Short mmCIF file of C-alpha atoms in Angstrom, two decimals:
data_model
loop_
_atom_site.label_atom_id
_atom_site.label_comp_id
_atom_site.label_asym_id
_atom_site.label_seq_id
_atom_site.Cartn_x
_atom_site.Cartn_y
_atom_site.Cartn_z
CA UNK A 1 17.79 26.68 17.11
CA UNK A 2 14.73 27.24 18.65
CA UNK A 3 12.68 29.98 16.43
CA UNK A 4 11.11 31.80 18.90
CA UNK A 5 9.19 31.45 22.49
CA UNK A 6 6.15 34.16 23.19
CA UNK A 7 6.39 33.83 26.68
CA UNK A 8 7.62 31.35 29.75
CA UNK A 9 8.00 27.86 29.40
CA UNK A 10 4.79 27.60 32.02
CA UNK A 11 2.26 29.45 29.83
CA UNK A 12 3.70 28.44 26.42
CA UNK A 13 1.59 26.94 24.33
CA UNK A 14 2.88 24.70 21.80
CA UNK A 15 1.16 27.12 18.22
CA UNK A 16 3.39 29.37 20.15
CA UNK A 17 7.03 27.58 19.46
CA UNK A 18 8.96 26.50 16.52
CA UNK A 19 11.70 23.76 16.47
CA UNK A 20 15.01 23.96 13.51
CA UNK A 21 15.73 20.71 12.83
CA UNK A 22 19.83 21.44 11.95
CA UNK A 23 20.97 18.91 8.75
CA UNK A 24 24.76 18.24 8.80
CA UNK A 25 26.64 16.23 7.16
CA UNK A 26 29.75 14.60 8.18
CA UNK A 27 32.86 15.63 6.80
CA UNK A 28 34.95 12.72 6.46
CA UNK A 29 31.84 9.83 6.04
CA UNK A 30 29.13 10.92 3.42
CA UNK A 31 27.21 8.44 5.03
CA UNK A 32 26.36 9.60 7.64
CA UNK A 33 24.38 13.00 8.79
CA UNK A 34 23.09 14.47 12.09
CA UNK A 35 20.14 15.72 13.27
CA UNK A 36 20.57 18.60 14.98
CA UNK A 37 17.62 20.33 17.65
CA UNK A 38 18.36 22.88 20.06
CA UNK A 39 15.42 21.91 23.25
CA UNK A 40 16.79 24.25 25.84
CA UNK A 41 13.90 26.74 25.86
CA UNK A 42 11.54 24.26 26.22
CA UNK A 43 10.71 22.65 29.65
CA UNK A 44 9.37 19.03 29.17
CA UNK A 45 9.22 17.54 26.22
CA UNK A 46 8.19 13.98 24.91
CA UNK A 47 9.68 12.53 21.12
CA UNK A 48 7.08 10.92 18.80
CA UNK A 49 8.49 7.91 16.19
CA UNK A 50 9.02 9.35 12.56
CA UNK A 51 6.57 8.19 10.52
CA UNK A 52 7.50 4.79 9.07
CA UNK A 53 7.09 2.64 5.58
CA UNK A 54 8.42 -0.33 5.21
CA UNK A 55 10.07 -1.07 8.02
CA UNK A 56 9.69 0.20 12.31
CA UNK A 57 13.34 1.55 12.36
CA UNK A 58 13.75 4.59 14.73
CA UNK A 59 17.03 6.65 15.06
CA UNK A 60 18.77 6.60 18.50
CA UNK A 61 18.45 9.21 20.88
CA UNK A 62 21.20 11.81 22.34
CA UNK A 63 20.35 14.08 25.16
CA UNK A 64 22.44 16.69 25.96
CA UNK A 65 23.21 19.26 28.51
CA UNK A 66 25.01 22.58 29.18
CA UNK A 67 27.43 20.59 31.03
CA UNK A 68 28.47 18.48 27.94
CA UNK A 69 26.46 15.54 29.89
CA UNK A 70 25.74 13.00 26.70
CA UNK A 71 23.47 10.65 27.65
CA UNK A 72 20.50 8.57 25.58
CA UNK A 73 17.16 9.33 24.97
CA UNK A 74 13.77 7.58 24.99
CA UNK A 75 10.38 8.09 22.48
CA UNK A 76 7.19 8.67 24.48
CA UNK A 77 8.87 10.01 27.06
CA UNK A 78 9.31 12.92 29.10
CA UNK A 79 12.24 14.42 28.78
CA UNK A 80 14.95 17.66 29.87
CA UNK A 81 17.22 18.92 27.60
CA UNK A 82 19.17 21.26 25.73
CA UNK A 83 19.94 19.33 22.77
CA UNK A 84 18.28 16.32 21.13
CA UNK A 85 20.33 14.52 18.04
CA UNK A 86 20.45 11.81 16.09
CA UNK A 87 23.01 10.40 13.16
CA UNK A 88 21.69 9.34 10.06
CA UNK A 89 22.80 6.10 7.87
CA UNK A 90 22.60 6.60 4.34
CA UNK A 91 22.68 3.55 2.27
CA UNK A 92 25.35 4.80 -1.33
CA UNK A 93 23.65 3.93 -4.17
CA UNK A 94 24.74 0.78 -6.54
CA UNK A 95 25.35 0.81 -10.17
CA UNK A 96 22.16 1.18 -11.28
CA UNK A 97 20.93 4.45 -9.37
CA UNK A 98 19.23 6.01 -7.11
CA UNK A 99 15.84 3.41 -6.69
CA UNK A 100 13.11 5.86 -5.32
CA UNK A 101 10.93 3.11 -5.12
CA UNK A 102 12.23 2.48 -2.00
CA UNK A 103 12.35 5.42 -0.48
CA UNK A 104 15.33 4.87 1.56
CA UNK A 105 18.00 7.25 2.91
CA UNK A 106 20.52 7.22 0.30
CA UNK A 107 23.56 8.90 -1.15
CA UNK A 108 25.83 9.00 -3.89
CA UNK A 109 29.77 9.13 -3.62
CA UNK A 110 30.03 10.06 -7.20
CA UNK A 111 28.00 12.88 -7.29
CA UNK A 112 28.10 13.87 -3.84
CA UNK A 113 24.81 13.83 -3.15
CA UNK A 114 22.03 12.21 -0.53
CA UNK A 115 18.54 11.95 0.12
CA UNK A 116 16.41 11.96 3.74
CA UNK A 117 12.91 10.78 3.99
CA UNK A 118 10.77 12.08 6.24
CA UNK A 119 10.00 7.95 6.99
CA UNK A 120 11.99 6.45 9.43
CA UNK A 121 14.26 9.85 10.10
CA UNK A 122 12.62 12.65 11.30
CA UNK A 123 10.91 12.28 14.23
CA UNK A 124 8.43 14.30 15.93
CA UNK A 125 8.40 16.54 19.18
CA UNK A 126 5.02 17.47 21.43
CA UNK A 127 4.53 19.10 24.71
CA UNK A 128 4.45 17.44 27.51
CA UNK A 129 1.14 17.85 26.95
CA UNK A 130 1.68 15.17 23.86
CA UNK A 131 0.78 19.17 21.62
CA UNK A 132 2.75 18.29 18.68
CA UNK A 133 4.93 21.53 18.25
CA UNK A 134 5.39 23.09 14.92
CA UNK A 135 8.76 22.54 13.27
CA UNK A 136 11.03 23.82 10.32
CA UNK A 137 13.56 21.49 8.91
CA UNK A 138 17.25 23.71 8.17
CA UNK A 139 19.59 22.47 4.87
CA UNK A 140 23.42 23.55 4.95
CA UNK A 141 22.09 25.30 2.17
CA UNK A 142 20.05 26.71 3.95
CA UNK A 143 17.36 26.34 2.69
CA UNK A 144 14.64 25.68 5.72
CA UNK A 145 11.68 23.42 4.34
CA UNK A 146 8.52 23.19 7.34
CA UNK A 147 8.15 19.22 8.56
CA UNK A 148 3.97 18.31 7.22
CA UNK A 149 1.77 17.79 9.38
CA UNK A 150 1.14 13.48 10.36
CA UNK A 151 -2.02 13.74 7.16
CA UNK A 152 0.08 14.87 4.43
CA UNK A 153 2.91 13.38 2.01
CA UNK A 154 6.17 12.74 3.95
CA UNK A 155 8.94 15.18 3.44
CA UNK A 156 11.43 14.59 1.05
CA UNK A 157 15.32 15.85 1.32
CA UNK A 158 18.35 16.69 -1.55
CA UNK A 159 21.58 18.05 -0.16
CA UNK A 160 25.10 18.15 -2.04
CA UNK A 161 22.90 19.69 -6.03
CA UNK A 162 22.77 22.94 -7.13
CA UNK A 163 19.04 23.15 -7.08
CA UNK A 164 17.69 24.73 -11.12
CA UNK A 165 14.80 27.67 -10.64
CA UNK A 166 12.49 27.67 -13.30
CA UNK A 167 9.29 29.41 -14.60
CA UNK A 168 6.82 26.59 -14.88
CA UNK A 169 2.64 28.30 -15.04
CA UNK A 170 3.80 30.92 -13.24
CA UNK A 171 5.02 29.65 -10.33
CA UNK A 172 8.71 29.37 -9.44
CA UNK A 173 9.65 25.91 -9.80
CA UNK A 174 13.25 24.00 -8.25
CA UNK A 175 14.26 21.54 -10.52
CA UNK A 176 16.97 18.94 -9.05
CA UNK A 177 18.93 16.32 -10.82
CA UNK A 178 22.35 14.47 -10.93
CA UNK A 179 22.44 13.98 -15.06
CA UNK A 180 23.29 17.12 -17.09
CA UNK A 181 22.03 15.69 -19.87
CA UNK A 182 18.39 17.05 -18.61
CA UNK A 183 19.70 20.20 -17.91
CA UNK A 184 21.33 20.03 -21.40
CA UNK A 185 17.54 19.47 -22.48
CA UNK A 186 15.52 21.70 -20.75
CA UNK A 187 14.14 23.57 -23.44
CA UNK A 188 13.16 20.22 -24.99
CA UNK A 189 11.28 18.99 -22.45
CA UNK A 190 10.15 21.51 -20.40
CA UNK A 191 7.41 23.53 -22.39
CA UNK A 192 6.19 19.59 -22.35
CA UNK A 193 6.29 19.54 -18.56
CA UNK A 194 4.45 22.63 -18.34
CA UNK A 195 1.05 21.69 -21.05
CA UNK A 196 0.87 18.51 -18.48
CA UNK A 197 1.01 20.65 -15.36
CA UNK A 198 -1.33 23.12 -16.41
CA UNK A 199 -3.58 20.28 -17.34
CA UNK A 200 -3.32 18.37 -14.42
CA UNK A 201 -4.12 21.36 -12.27
CA UNK A 202 -6.79 22.19 -14.52
CA UNK A 203 -8.80 19.29 -13.94
CA UNK A 204 -9.02 19.77 -9.66
CA UNK A 205 -9.81 24.20 -9.67
CA UNK A 206 -10.69 23.45 -5.92
CA UNK A 207 -7.27 22.20 -5.04
CA UNK A 208 -4.52 24.30 -3.61
CA UNK A 209 -1.46 22.58 -4.38
CA UNK A 210 0.46 25.20 -7.92
CA UNK A 211 3.47 24.66 -7.61
CA UNK A 212 5.64 21.38 -6.68
CA UNK A 213 9.49 21.00 -6.24
CA UNK A 214 10.45 18.11 -8.73
CA UNK A 215 14.11 16.31 -8.22
CA UNK A 216 15.55 13.68 -10.73
CA UNK A 217 17.54 10.98 -10.75
CA UNK A 218 19.57 9.07 -13.21
CA UNK A 219 18.17 5.00 -12.99
CA UNK A 220 20.60 2.77 -15.35
CA UNK A 221 17.60 1.32 -18.10
CA UNK A 222 19.55 -2.49 -16.64
CA UNK A 223 18.33 -2.66 -13.22
CA UNK A 224 14.22 -2.93 -15.34
CA UNK A 225 12.57 -0.12 -13.14
CA UNK A 226 12.16 3.52 -12.83
CA UNK A 227 9.76 5.16 -9.89
CA UNK A 228 8.94 8.04 -9.02
CA UNK A 229 7.75 9.32 -5.44
CA UNK A 230 5.29 12.41 -4.17
CA UNK A 231 6.30 14.31 -1.42
CA UNK A 232 4.82 17.45 1.12
CA UNK A 233 5.96 19.83 -1.13
CA UNK A 234 9.14 17.70 -4.34
CA UNK A 235 8.64 15.07 -6.03
CA UNK A 236 10.62 12.26 -7.16
CA UNK A 237 11.44 11.15 -10.75
CA UNK A 238 13.83 8.23 -12.04
CA UNK A 239 15.19 9.27 -15.72
CA UNK A 240 16.17 5.97 -17.50
CA UNK A 241 19.84 6.63 -18.97
CA UNK A 242 21.68 3.46 -21.08
CA UNK A 243 25.46 4.49 -20.55
CA UNK A 244 24.98 7.41 -19.32
CA UNK A 245 22.12 8.65 -21.85
CA UNK A 246 19.05 9.54 -22.35
CA UNK A 247 17.19 8.88 -25.68
CA UNK A 248 13.17 9.08 -26.77
CA UNK A 249 12.09 6.66 -25.11
CA UNK A 250 13.80 7.50 -21.62
CA UNK A 251 11.81 11.20 -21.91
CA UNK A 252 8.47 9.98 -23.05
CA UNK A 253 8.75 7.56 -19.58
CA UNK A 254 10.67 10.44 -17.04
CA UNK A 255 7.72 13.09 -18.15
CA UNK A 256 4.87 10.40 -17.54
CA UNK A 257 6.16 9.79 -13.90
CA UNK A 258 6.26 12.74 -12.88
CA UNK A 259 2.78 13.46 -14.01
CA UNK A 260 2.14 10.86 -11.94
CA UNK A 261 3.84 11.68 -9.19
CA UNK A 262 1.99 15.09 -10.21
CA UNK A 263 -0.85 13.74 -9.36
CA UNK A 264 -0.59 12.64 -6.16
CA UNK A 265 0.01 16.00 -5.02
CA UNK A 266 -2.97 17.74 -6.95
CA UNK A 267 -5.18 15.28 -5.84
CA UNK A 268 -5.18 13.44 -2.30
CA UNK A 269 -8.83 12.42 -1.40
CA UNK A 270 -9.13 9.35 -3.43
CA UNK A 271 -8.54 5.54 -2.00
CA UNK A 272 -4.76 3.82 -3.11
CA UNK A 273 -6.32 1.66 -6.67
CA UNK A 274 -8.18 4.94 -7.60
CA UNK A 275 -5.31 7.18 -6.81
CA UNK A 276 -3.04 4.85 -8.78
CA UNK A 277 -4.45 4.10 -11.51
CA UNK A 278 -6.45 8.05 -12.20
CA UNK A 279 -2.27 9.37 -11.75
CA UNK A 280 -1.64 7.03 -14.51
CA UNK A 281 -4.38 7.43 -16.75
CA UNK A 282 -3.73 11.54 -16.62
CA UNK A 283 -0.09 10.99 -16.66
CA UNK A 284 -1.13 8.83 -20.13
CA UNK A 285 -3.58 11.64 -21.41
CA UNK A 286 -1.34 14.06 -20.30
CA UNK A 287 0.89 13.67 -22.92
CA UNK A 288 -1.63 13.07 -25.80
CA UNK A 289 -1.30 15.58 -29.37
CA UNK A 290 2.93 16.79 -27.60
CA UNK A 291 5.99 14.71 -29.21
CA UNK A 292 6.36 12.40 -26.10
CA UNK A 293 2.68 10.50 -26.39
CA UNK A 294 2.54 7.62 -24.98
CA UNK A 295 1.21 3.62 -25.68
CA UNK A 296 -2.63 3.63 -25.33
CA UNK A 297 -4.21 2.24 -21.90
CA UNK A 298 -6.18 -0.13 -23.86
CA UNK A 299 -4.08 -1.46 -24.91
CA UNK A 300 -0.63 -1.66 -22.17
CA UNK A 301 -4.31 -3.75 -20.71
CA UNK A 302 -4.62 -6.40 -23.37
CA UNK A 303 -1.30 -7.21 -23.77
CA UNK A 304 -0.71 -6.99 -19.61
CA UNK A 305 -3.03 -9.67 -18.46
CA UNK A 306 -2.28 -12.22 -21.29
CA UNK A 307 0.87 -13.07 -18.84
CA UNK A 308 -0.02 -11.97 -15.94
CA UNK A 309 -1.81 -14.12 -13.26
CA UNK A 310 -3.69 -12.03 -11.26
CA UNK A 311 -5.17 -10.61 -13.86
CA UNK A 312 -8.84 -11.65 -13.55
CA UNK A 313 -8.72 -9.80 -9.89
CA UNK A 314 -11.23 -6.77 -10.07
CA UNK A 315 -9.76 -3.62 -8.85
CA UNK A 316 -11.64 -3.09 -5.93
CA UNK A 317 -10.26 -6.47 -4.86
CA UNK A 318 -6.92 -6.20 -5.94
CA UNK A 319 -7.13 -2.76 -3.57
CA UNK A 320 -8.69 -4.67 -0.65
CA UNK A 321 -6.06 -7.41 -0.68
CA UNK A 322 -3.62 -3.78 -1.17
CA UNK A 323 -4.40 -2.10 1.27
CA UNK A 324 -5.47 -4.67 4.34
CA UNK A 325 -3.71 -7.95 3.08
CA UNK A 326 -0.51 -5.96 2.19
CA UNK A 327 -1.08 -8.23 -1.01
CA UNK A 328 1.83 -6.16 -3.37
CA UNK A 329 1.79 -8.72 -5.85
CA UNK A 330 -1.54 -7.47 -7.05
CA UNK A 331 -0.30 -3.38 -6.99
CA UNK A 332 0.47 -3.46 -10.15
CA UNK A 333 -3.48 -3.69 -11.63
CA UNK A 334 -3.10 0.18 -10.39
CA UNK A 335 -0.91 1.03 -13.15
CA UNK A 336 -2.35 -1.20 -16.03
CA UNK A 337 -6.05 -2.43 -15.66
CA UNK A 338 -6.94 0.77 -13.53
CA UNK A 339 -6.39 3.18 -16.78
CA UNK A 340 -8.11 0.85 -19.44
CA UNK A 341 -11.25 1.27 -16.78
CA UNK A 342 -10.89 4.81 -16.78
CA UNK A 343 -10.60 5.03 -20.93
CA UNK A 344 -13.17 3.06 -20.96
CA UNK A 345 -15.17 5.17 -18.86
CA UNK A 346 -13.74 8.70 -20.27
CA UNK A 347 -14.16 7.28 -24.48
CA UNK A 348 -18.25 6.64 -23.90
CA UNK A 349 -18.51 9.94 -21.43
CA UNK A 350 -17.13 11.65 -24.50
CA UNK A 351 -19.08 9.77 -27.18
CA UNK A 352 -21.98 11.26 -24.84
CA UNK A 353 -21.10 14.86 -24.89
CA UNK A 354 -18.93 14.91 -22.46
CA UNK A 355 -15.58 12.97 -19.90
CA UNK A 356 -14.19 12.36 -17.45
CA UNK A 357 -12.66 15.02 -16.76
CA UNK A 358 -15.79 17.10 -16.46
CA UNK A 359 -16.18 14.92 -13.56
CA UNK A 360 -13.43 13.34 -11.76
CA UNK A 361 -13.10 16.25 -9.41
CA UNK A 362 -16.28 15.38 -7.69
CA UNK A 363 -15.76 12.07 -7.81
CA UNK A 364 -16.30 11.17 -3.65
CA UNK A 365 -15.70 7.39 -2.28
CA UNK A 366 -16.65 4.99 0.26
CA UNK A 367 -14.20 3.54 3.22
CA UNK A 368 -14.38 0.71 0.45
CA UNK A 369 -12.92 2.54 -1.99
CA UNK A 370 -16.15 2.29 -3.94
CA UNK A 371 -16.88 5.21 -5.99
CA UNK A 372 -20.01 6.95 -3.98
CA UNK A 373 -23.47 6.37 -5.15
CA UNK A 374 -24.12 9.79 -5.94
CA UNK A 375 -20.61 9.80 -8.41
CA UNK A 376 -21.83 6.33 -10.17
CA UNK A 377 -25.40 7.85 -10.07
CA UNK A 378 -23.37 11.00 -12.19
CA UNK A 379 -21.42 9.13 -15.00
CA UNK A 380 -25.03 6.70 -15.34
CA UNK A 381 -26.87 9.39 -16.12
CA UNK A 382 -24.47 9.97 -19.05
CA UNK A 383 -23.84 6.32 -20.30
CA UNK A 384 -26.62 4.65 -18.37
CA UNK A 385 -26.97 2.07 -16.96
CA UNK A 386 -26.19 -0.73 -19.02
CA UNK A 387 -23.01 0.81 -20.04
CA UNK A 388 -22.02 1.02 -16.79
CA UNK A 389 -22.53 -1.98 -15.26
CA UNK A 390 -20.43 -4.04 -18.66
CA UNK A 391 -17.44 -1.86 -18.18
CA UNK A 392 -17.38 -1.86 -13.87
CA UNK A 393 -18.38 -5.81 -14.52
CA UNK A 394 -15.20 -6.02 -16.33
CA UNK A 395 -12.21 -4.24 -14.38
CA UNK A 396 -14.10 -3.13 -10.67
#
């Protein structure tokens, strides 16, 4: 449905246009969801491929006109249609639950929910002159979402589950989950999560991010994996269950993942190795002095490096191998060696009367991923060149 057209198609600019993507689940087939965009008020336009993640696949487009004729439409081509539509095929989750790490469009037949990621699923529209056209996503529930810019994290869409509205640090946050125990234990975990998020936001006082929604999805412990993902306005968090139940360790992991993904929304300016390692370190640190305190980052690293064959690789070399060469086998270093590095820096800063908390918001990085000289100099001023060199040689 067209939201607004302020002048004729000959005079309209992309800033005057906004499109609405209507999400329509198939009433008889839960694996199928249609996306319908009314383009009648546009003159010629183009459809750009959706942002991609693991594969370059794109949904086939259908051009429809008032006379009822439907034809296939091509991407990156001038089009004139009254309506553009496409169908998304969702993958049914297996017995282990939703694997968030894959970020695949998915559904649960048993619990009646579906998930759509912007990746590979939501193409974008431009004018004939290739000026972007703003877009809203209209869910069947009536909820509207804004399609983020291509420099922002992806949009995540959730349907079939009724969210719970909570006040978290003065902001209305929508919590969605497919696990009833999470709902029943809100009074236990909500104060901890509030404390975590309040602390993380305080680290970056200039950041405008203050609220985002959270969706918790069951993941059976037998799968031996739990993950999360940060979208433009929603984070996804796996909740580990055994026989459908959460235990104390599961709640600790859930809160850590929630903090980790929240850090990705709060701080979006760091290179990959620093983004992941800072998110993990502060997710762990945010649980200090709570009933869900997490393992020490250095202890984890000391155990991990005994069995991880790539442990001797420095974080900057691992960053290059992952980001430039796609060698994902080095990625675990960001989650284990990285937090140990930041813990070492934080410890010596604290001993010198400062802390990582006081410096982290001002860190900048070079294109290679290295901490910028000005950031290194700030650390060295406090802990000394010799201590910095020793730590950086051990980790970076």
